[in-house]
Coordinates of N, CA, C and O in Angstrom, one line a residue:
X1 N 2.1 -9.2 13.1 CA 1.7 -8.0 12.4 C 2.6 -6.9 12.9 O 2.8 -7.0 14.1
X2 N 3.4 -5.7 12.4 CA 4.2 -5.1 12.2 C 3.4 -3.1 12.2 O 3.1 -2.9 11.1
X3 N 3.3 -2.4 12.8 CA 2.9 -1.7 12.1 C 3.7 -0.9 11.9 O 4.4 -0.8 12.9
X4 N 4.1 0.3 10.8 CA 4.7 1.6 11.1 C 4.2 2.7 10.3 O 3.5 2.8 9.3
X5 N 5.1 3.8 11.2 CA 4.6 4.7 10.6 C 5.8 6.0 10.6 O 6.9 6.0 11.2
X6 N 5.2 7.4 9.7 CA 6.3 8.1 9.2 C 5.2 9.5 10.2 O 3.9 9.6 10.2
X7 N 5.8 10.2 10.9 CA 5.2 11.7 11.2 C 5.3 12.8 11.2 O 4.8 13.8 11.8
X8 N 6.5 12.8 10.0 CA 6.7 14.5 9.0 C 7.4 13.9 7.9 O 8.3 13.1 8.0
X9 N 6.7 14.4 6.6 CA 7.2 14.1 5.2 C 8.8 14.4 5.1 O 9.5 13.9 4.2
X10 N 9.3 15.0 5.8 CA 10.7 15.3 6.3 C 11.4 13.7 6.1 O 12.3 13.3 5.4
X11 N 10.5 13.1 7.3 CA 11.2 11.6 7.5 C 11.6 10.9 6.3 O 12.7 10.2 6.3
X12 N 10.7 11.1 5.0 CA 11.1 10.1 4.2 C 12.6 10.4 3.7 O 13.2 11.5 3.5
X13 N 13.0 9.0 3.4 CA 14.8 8.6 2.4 C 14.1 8.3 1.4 O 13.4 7.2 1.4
X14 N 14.1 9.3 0.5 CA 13.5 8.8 -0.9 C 14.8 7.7 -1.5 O 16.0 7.7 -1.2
X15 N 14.1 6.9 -2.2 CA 15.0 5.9 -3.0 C 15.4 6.7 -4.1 O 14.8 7.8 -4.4
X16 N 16.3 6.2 -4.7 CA 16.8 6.4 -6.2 C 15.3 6.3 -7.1 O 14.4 5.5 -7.0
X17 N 15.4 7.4 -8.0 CA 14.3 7.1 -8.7 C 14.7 5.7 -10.2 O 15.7 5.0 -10.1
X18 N 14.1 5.6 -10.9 CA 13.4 4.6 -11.8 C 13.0 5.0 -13.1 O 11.7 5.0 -13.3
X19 N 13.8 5.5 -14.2 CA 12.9 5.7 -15.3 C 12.1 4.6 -15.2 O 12.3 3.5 -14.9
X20 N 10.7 5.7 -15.8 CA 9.7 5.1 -16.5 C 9.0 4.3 -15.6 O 8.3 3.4 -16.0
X21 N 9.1 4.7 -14.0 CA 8.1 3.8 -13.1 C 7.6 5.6 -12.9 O 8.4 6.5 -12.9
X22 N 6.4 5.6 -12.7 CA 5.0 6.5 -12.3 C 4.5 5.5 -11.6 O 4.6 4.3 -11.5
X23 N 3.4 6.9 -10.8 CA 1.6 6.8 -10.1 C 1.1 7.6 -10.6 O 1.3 8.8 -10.7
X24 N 0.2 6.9 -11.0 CA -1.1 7.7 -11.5 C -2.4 7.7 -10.5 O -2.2 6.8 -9.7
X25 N -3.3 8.2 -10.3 CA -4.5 7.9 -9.7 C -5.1 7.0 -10.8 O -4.6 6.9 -11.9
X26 N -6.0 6.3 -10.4 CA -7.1 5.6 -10.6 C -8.4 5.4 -9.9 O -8.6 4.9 -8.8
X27 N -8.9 5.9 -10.6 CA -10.4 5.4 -10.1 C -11.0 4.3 -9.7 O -10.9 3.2 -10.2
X28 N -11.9 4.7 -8.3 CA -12.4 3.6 -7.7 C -12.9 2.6 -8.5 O -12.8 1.4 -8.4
X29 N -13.6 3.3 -9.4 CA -14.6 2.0 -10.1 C -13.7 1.5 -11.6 O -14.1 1.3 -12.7
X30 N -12.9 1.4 -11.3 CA -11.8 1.3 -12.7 C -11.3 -0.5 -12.4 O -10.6 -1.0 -11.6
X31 N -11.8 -1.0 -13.3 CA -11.6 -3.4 -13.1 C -10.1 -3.4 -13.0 O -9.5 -4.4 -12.8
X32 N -9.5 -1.9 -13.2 CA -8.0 -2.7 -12.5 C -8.1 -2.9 -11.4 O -7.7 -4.0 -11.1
X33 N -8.6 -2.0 -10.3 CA -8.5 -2.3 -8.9 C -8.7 -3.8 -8.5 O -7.7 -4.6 -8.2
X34 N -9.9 -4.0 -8.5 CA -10.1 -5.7 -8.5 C -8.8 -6.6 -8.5 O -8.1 -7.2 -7.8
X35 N -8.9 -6.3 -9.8 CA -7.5 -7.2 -10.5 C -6.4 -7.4 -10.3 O -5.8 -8.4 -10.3
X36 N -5.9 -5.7 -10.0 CA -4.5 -5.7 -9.8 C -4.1 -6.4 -8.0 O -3.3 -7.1 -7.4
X37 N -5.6 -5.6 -7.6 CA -5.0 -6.3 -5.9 C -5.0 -7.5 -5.4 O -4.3 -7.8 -4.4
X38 N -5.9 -8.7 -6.3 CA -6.0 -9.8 -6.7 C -5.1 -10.2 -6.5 O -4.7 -10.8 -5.5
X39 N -4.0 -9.8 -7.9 CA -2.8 -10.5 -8.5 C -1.7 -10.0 -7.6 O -0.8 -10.8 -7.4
X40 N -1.8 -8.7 -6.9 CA -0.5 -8.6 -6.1 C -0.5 -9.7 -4.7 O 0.4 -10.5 -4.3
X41 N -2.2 -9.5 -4.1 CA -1.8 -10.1 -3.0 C -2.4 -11.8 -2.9 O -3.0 -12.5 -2.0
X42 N -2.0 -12.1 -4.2 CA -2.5 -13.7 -4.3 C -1.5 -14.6 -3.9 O -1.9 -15.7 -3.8
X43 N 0.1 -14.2 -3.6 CA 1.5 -15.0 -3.0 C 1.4 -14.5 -2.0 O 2.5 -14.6 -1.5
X44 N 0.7 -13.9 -1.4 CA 0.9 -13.5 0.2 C -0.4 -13.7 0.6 O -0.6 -12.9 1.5
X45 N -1.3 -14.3 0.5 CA -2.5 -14.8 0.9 C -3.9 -13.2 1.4 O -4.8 -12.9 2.2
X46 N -3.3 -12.7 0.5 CA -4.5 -11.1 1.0 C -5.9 -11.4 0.8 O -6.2 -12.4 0.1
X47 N -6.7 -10.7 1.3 CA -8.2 -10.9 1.2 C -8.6 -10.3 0.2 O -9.8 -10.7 0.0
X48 N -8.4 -9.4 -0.8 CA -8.2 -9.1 -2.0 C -8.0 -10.3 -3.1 O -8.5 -10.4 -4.2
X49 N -7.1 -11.0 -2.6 CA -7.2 -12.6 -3.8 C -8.1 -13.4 -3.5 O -8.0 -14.6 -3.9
X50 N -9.3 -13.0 -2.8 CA -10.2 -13.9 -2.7 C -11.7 -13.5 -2.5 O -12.7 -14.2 -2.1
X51 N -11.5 -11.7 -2.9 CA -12.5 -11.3 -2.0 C -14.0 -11.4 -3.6 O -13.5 -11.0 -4.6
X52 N -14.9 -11.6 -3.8 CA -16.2 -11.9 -4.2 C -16.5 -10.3 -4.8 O -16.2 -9.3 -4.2
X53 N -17.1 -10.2 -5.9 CA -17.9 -8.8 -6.6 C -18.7 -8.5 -5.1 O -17.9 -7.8 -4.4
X54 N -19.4 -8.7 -4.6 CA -20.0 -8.2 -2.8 C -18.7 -7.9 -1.8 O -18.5 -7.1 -0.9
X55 N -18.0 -8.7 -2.3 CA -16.8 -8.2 -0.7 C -16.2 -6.8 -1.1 O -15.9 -5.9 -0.3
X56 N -16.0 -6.8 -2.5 CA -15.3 -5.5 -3.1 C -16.5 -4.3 -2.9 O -16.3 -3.1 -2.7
X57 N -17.4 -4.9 -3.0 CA -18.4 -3.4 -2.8 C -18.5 -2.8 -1.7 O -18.6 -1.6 -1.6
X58 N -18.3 -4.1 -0.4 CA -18.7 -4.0 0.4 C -17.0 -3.0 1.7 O -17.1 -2.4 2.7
X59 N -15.5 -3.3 0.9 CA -15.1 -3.3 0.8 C -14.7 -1.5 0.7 O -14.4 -0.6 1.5
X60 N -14.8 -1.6 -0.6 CA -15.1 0.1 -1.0 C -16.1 1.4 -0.2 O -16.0 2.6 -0.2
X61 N -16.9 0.7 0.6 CA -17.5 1.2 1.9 C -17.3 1.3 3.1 O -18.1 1.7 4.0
X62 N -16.5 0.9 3.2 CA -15.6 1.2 4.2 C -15.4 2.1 5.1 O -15.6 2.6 6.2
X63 N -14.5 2.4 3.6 CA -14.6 4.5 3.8 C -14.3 4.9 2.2 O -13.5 4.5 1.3
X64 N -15.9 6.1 2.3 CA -16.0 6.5 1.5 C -14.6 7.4 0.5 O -14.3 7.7 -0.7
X65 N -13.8 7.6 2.1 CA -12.6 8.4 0.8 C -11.0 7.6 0.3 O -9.9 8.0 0.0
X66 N -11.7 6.2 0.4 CA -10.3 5.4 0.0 C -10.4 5.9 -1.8 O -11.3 6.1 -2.5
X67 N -8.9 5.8 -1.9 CA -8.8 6.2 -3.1 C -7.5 5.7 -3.7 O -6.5 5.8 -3.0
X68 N -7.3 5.1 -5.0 CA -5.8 4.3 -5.0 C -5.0 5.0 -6.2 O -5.3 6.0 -6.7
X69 N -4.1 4.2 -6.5 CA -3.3 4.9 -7.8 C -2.6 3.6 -8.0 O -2.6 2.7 -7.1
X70 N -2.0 3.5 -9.5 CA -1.6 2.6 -10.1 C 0.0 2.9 -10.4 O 0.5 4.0 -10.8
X71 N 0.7 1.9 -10.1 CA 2.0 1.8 -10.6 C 2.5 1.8 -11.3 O 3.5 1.8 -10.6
X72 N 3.0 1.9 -12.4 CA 3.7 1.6 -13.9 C 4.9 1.7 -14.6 O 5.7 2.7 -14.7
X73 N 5.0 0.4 -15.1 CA 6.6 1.3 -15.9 C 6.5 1.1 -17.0 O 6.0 0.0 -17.3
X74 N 6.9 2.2 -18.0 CA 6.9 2.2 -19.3 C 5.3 2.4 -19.6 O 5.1 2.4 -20.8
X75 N 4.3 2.5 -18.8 CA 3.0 2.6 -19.4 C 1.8 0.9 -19.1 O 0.7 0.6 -19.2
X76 N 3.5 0.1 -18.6 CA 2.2 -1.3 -18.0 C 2.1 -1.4 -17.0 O 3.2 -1.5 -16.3
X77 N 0.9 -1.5 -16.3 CA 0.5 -1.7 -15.3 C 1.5 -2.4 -14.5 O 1.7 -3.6 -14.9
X78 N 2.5 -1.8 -12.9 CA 3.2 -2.6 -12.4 C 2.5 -3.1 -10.9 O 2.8 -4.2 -10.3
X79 N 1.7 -2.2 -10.4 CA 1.8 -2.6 -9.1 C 0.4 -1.6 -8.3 O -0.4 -1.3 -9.1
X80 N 0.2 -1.2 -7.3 CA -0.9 -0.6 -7.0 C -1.0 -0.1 -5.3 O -0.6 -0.7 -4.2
X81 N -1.6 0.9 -5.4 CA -1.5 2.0 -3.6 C -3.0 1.9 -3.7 O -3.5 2.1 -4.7
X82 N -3.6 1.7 -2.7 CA -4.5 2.0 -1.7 C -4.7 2.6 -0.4 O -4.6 1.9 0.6
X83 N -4.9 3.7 -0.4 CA -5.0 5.1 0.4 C -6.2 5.0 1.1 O -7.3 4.8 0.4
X84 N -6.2 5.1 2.1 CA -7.1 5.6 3.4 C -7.5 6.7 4.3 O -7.7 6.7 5.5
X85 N -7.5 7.7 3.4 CA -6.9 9.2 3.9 C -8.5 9.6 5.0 O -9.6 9.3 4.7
X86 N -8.0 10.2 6.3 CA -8.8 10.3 7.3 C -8.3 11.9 7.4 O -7.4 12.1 6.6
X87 N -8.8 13.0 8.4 CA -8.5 13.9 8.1 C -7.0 14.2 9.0 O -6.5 15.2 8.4
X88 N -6.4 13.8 9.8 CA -5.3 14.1 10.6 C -4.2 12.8 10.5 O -3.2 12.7 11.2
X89 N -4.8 11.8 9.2 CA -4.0 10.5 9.2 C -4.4 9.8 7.5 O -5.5 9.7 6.9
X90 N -3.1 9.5 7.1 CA -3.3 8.5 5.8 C -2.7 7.1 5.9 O -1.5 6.9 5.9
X91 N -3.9 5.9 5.8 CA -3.2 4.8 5.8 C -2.9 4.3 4.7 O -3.5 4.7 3.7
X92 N -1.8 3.5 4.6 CA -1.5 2.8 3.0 C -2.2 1.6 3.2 O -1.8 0.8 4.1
X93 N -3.4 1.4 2.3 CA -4.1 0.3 3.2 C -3.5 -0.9 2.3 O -3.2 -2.0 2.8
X94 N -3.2 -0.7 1.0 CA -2.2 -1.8 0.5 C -0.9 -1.3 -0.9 O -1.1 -0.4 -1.6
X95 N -0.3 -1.9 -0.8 CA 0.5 -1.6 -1.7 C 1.2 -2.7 -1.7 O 1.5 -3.5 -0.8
X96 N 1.7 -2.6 -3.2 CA 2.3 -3.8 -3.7 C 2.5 -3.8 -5.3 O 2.0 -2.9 -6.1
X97 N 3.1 -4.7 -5.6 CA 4.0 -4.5 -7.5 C 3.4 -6.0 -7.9 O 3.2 -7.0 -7.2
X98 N 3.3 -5.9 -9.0 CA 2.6 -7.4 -9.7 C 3.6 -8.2 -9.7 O 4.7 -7.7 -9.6
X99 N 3.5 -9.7 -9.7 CA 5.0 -10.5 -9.5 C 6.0 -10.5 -10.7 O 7.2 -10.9 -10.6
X100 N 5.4 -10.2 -11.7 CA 6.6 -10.1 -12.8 C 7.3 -8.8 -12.3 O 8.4 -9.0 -12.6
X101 N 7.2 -7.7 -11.8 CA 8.0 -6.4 -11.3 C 8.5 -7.0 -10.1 O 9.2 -6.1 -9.6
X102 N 8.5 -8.0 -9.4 CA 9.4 -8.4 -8.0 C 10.4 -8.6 -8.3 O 10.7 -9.3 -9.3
X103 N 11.3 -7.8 -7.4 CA 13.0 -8.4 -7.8 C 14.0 -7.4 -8.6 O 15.2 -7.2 -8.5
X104 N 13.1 -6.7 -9.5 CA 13.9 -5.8 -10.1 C 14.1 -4.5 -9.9 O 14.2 -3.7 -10.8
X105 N 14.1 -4.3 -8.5 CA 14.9 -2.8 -8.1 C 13.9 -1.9 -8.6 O 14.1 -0.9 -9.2
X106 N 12.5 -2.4 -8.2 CA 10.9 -1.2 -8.0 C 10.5 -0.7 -6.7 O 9.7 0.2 -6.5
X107 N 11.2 -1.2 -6.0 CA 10.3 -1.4 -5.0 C 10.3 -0.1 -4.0 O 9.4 0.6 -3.6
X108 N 11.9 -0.1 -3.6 CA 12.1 1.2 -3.5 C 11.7 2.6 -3.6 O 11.5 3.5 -2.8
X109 N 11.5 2.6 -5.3 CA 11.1 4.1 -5.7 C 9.9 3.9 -6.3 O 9.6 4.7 -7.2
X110 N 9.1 2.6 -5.9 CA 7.7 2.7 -5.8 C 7.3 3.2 -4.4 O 6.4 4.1 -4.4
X111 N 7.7 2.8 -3.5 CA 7.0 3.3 -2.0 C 7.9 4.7 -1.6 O 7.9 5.3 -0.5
X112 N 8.5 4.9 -2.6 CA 8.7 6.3 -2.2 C 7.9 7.4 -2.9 O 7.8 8.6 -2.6
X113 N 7.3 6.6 -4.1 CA 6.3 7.6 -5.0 C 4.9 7.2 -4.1 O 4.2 8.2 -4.1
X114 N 4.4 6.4 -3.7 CA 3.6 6.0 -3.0 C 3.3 7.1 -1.6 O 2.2 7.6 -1.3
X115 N 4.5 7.0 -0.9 CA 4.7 7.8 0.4 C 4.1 9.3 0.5 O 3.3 9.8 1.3
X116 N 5.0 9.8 -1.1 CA 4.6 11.1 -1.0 C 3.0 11.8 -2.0 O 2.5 12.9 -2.2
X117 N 2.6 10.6 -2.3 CA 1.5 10.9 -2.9 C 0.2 10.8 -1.4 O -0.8 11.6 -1.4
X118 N 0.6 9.9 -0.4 CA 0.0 9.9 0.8 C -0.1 11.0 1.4 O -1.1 11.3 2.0
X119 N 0.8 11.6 1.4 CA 1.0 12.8 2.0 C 0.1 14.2 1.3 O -0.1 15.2 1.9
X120 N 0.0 14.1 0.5 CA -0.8 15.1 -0.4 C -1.8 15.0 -0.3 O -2.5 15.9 -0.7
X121 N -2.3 13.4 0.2 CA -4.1 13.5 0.3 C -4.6 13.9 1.1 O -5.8 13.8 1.2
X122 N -3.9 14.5 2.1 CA -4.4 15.4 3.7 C -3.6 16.0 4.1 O -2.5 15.7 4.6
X123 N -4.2 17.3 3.8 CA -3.4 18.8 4.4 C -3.3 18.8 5.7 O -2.6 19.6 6.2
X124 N -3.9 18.1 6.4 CA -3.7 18.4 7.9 C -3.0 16.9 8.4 O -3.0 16.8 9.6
X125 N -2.5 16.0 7.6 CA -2.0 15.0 8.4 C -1.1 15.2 9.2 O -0.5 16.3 9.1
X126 N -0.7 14.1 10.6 CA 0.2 14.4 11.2 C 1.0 13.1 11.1 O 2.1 13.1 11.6
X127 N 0.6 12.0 10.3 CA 1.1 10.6 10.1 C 0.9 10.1 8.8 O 0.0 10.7 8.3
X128 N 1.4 9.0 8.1 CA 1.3 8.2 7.2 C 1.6 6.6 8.0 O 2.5 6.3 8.7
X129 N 0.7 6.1 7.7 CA 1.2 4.7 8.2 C 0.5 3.3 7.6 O -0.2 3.5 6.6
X130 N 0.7 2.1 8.1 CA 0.8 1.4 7.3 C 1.0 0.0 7.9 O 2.0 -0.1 8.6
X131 N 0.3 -1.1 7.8 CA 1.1 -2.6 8.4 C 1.9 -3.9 7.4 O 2.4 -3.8 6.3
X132 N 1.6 -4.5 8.0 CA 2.6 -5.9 7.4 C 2.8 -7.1 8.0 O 3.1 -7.3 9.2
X133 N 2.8 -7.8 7.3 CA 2.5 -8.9 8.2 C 3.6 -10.1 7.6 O 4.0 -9.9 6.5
X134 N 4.1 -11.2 8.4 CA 5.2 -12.1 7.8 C 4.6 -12.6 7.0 O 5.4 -13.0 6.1
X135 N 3.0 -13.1 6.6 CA 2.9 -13.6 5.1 C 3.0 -12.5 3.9 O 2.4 -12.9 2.9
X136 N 3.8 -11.0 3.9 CA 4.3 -10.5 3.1 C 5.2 -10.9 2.5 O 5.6 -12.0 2.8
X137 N 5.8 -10.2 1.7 CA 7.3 -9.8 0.9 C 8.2 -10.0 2.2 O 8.1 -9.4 3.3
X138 N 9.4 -11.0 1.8 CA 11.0 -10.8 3.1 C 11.2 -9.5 3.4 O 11.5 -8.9 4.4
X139 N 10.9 -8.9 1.7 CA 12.0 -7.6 1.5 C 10.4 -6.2 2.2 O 10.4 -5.0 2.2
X140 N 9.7 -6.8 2.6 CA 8.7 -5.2 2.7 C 9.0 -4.7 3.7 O 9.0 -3.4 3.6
X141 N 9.4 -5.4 5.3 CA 9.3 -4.4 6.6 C 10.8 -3.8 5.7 O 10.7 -2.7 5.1
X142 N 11.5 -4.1 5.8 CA 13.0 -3.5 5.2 C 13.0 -2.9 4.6 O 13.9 -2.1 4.9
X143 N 12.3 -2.3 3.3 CA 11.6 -1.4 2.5 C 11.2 -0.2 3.2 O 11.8 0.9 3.3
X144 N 10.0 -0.7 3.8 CA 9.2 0.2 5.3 C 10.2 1.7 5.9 O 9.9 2.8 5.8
X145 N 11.6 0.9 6.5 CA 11.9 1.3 7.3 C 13.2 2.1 6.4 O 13.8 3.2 6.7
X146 N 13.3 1.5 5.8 CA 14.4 2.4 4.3 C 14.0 3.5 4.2 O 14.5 4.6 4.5
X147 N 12.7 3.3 3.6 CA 12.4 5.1 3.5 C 12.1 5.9 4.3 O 11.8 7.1 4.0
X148 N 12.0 5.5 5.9 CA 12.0 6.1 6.9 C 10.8 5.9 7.9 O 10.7 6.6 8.8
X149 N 10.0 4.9 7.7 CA 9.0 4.2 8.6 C 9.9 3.6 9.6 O 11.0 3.0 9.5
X150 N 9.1 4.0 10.9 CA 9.3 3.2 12.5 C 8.3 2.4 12.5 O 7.2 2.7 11.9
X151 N 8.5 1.7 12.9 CA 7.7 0.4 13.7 C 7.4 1.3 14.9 O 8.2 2.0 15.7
X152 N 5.9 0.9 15.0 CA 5.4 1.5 17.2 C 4.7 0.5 17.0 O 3.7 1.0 17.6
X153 N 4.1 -1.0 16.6 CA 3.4 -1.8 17.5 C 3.7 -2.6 16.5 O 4.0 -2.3 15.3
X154 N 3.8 -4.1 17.3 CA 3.9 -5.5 16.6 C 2.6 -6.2 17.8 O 2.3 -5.9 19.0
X155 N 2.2 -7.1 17.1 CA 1.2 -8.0 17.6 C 1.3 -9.4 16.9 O 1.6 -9.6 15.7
X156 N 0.9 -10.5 18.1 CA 0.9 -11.7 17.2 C -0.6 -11.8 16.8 O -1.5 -11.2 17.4
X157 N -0.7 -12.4 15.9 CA -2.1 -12.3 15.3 C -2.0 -14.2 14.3 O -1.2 -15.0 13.9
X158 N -3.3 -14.1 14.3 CA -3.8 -15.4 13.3 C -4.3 -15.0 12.0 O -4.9 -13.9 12.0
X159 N -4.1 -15.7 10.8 CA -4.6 -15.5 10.1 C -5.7 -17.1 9.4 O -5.4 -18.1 10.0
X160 N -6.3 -17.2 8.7 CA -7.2 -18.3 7.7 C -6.0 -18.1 6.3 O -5.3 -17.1 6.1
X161 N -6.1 -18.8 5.8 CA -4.8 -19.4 4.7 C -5.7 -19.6 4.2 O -6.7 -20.0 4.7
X162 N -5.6 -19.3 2.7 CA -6.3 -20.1 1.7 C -5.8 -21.5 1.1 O -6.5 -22.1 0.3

């Protein structure tokens, strides 16, 4: 597990932007959430592709101010941000692009629209941060650190495989 993080919006290297890729918010209680996080993190074995109508509820309570936003290009659904905003800290608790958008040069100036939308959910942050783990994306710590995330902790960890 990988973690990093950014500690002045200063830090980010925005990518090249992307016609026609946006974030939008979305609503907690909106069946894309479910779905979209499903389908992103169902090749990387996430708890989201397997988590039960109860684990999502149970999920969403967590903390009451997670709040996510949706990806898009051209208007279809690409990919999806989950935000963890605390008052002096925002985690990206996931993010990721649907697999038909893998590969084609999103990824970039999705986590850079991602980044700075974190940053707006807390006036008093002093960080943005975020982990990863090797059953991600090759291309994610690389991404991470493109737009200006440090790595400050790696740990070995276990995970259950589906």
């Amino acid at each position: 597990m990988t973690y990093v993080e950014m500690t002045d919006p200063d830090q980010l290297n925005a990518s090249a932007s992307v016609p026609g890729l946006a974030l939008q918010p979305l609503e907690r209680s909106s069946p894309l959430v479910p779905d979209i996080l499903a389908r992103v993190g169902t090749p990387y074995g996430w708890r989201s592709a397997r988590r039960t109508p109860d684990g999502w509820q149970t999920w969403h309570a967590e903390n009451p101010r997670r709040t996510f936003a949706l990806l898009s290009l051209d208007g279809e659904p690409a990919g999806i941000v989950a935000y963890d905003p605390h008052d002096h800290e925002v985690e990206i608790k996931s993010f990721g692009l649907l697999p038909d958008f893998i590969g084609k040069g999103l990824g970039g100036y999705a986590l850079t629209l991602a980044i700075r939308r974190a940053w707006e959910l807390s006036a008093t942050a002093a960080r943005v941060w975020l982990h990863t783990s090797s059953f991600d994306h090759p291309n994610a710590l690389r991404n991470y650190h493109r737009r200006g995330f440090r790595t400050y902790k790696t740990e070995e960890t276990t995970r259950d495989t589906p």
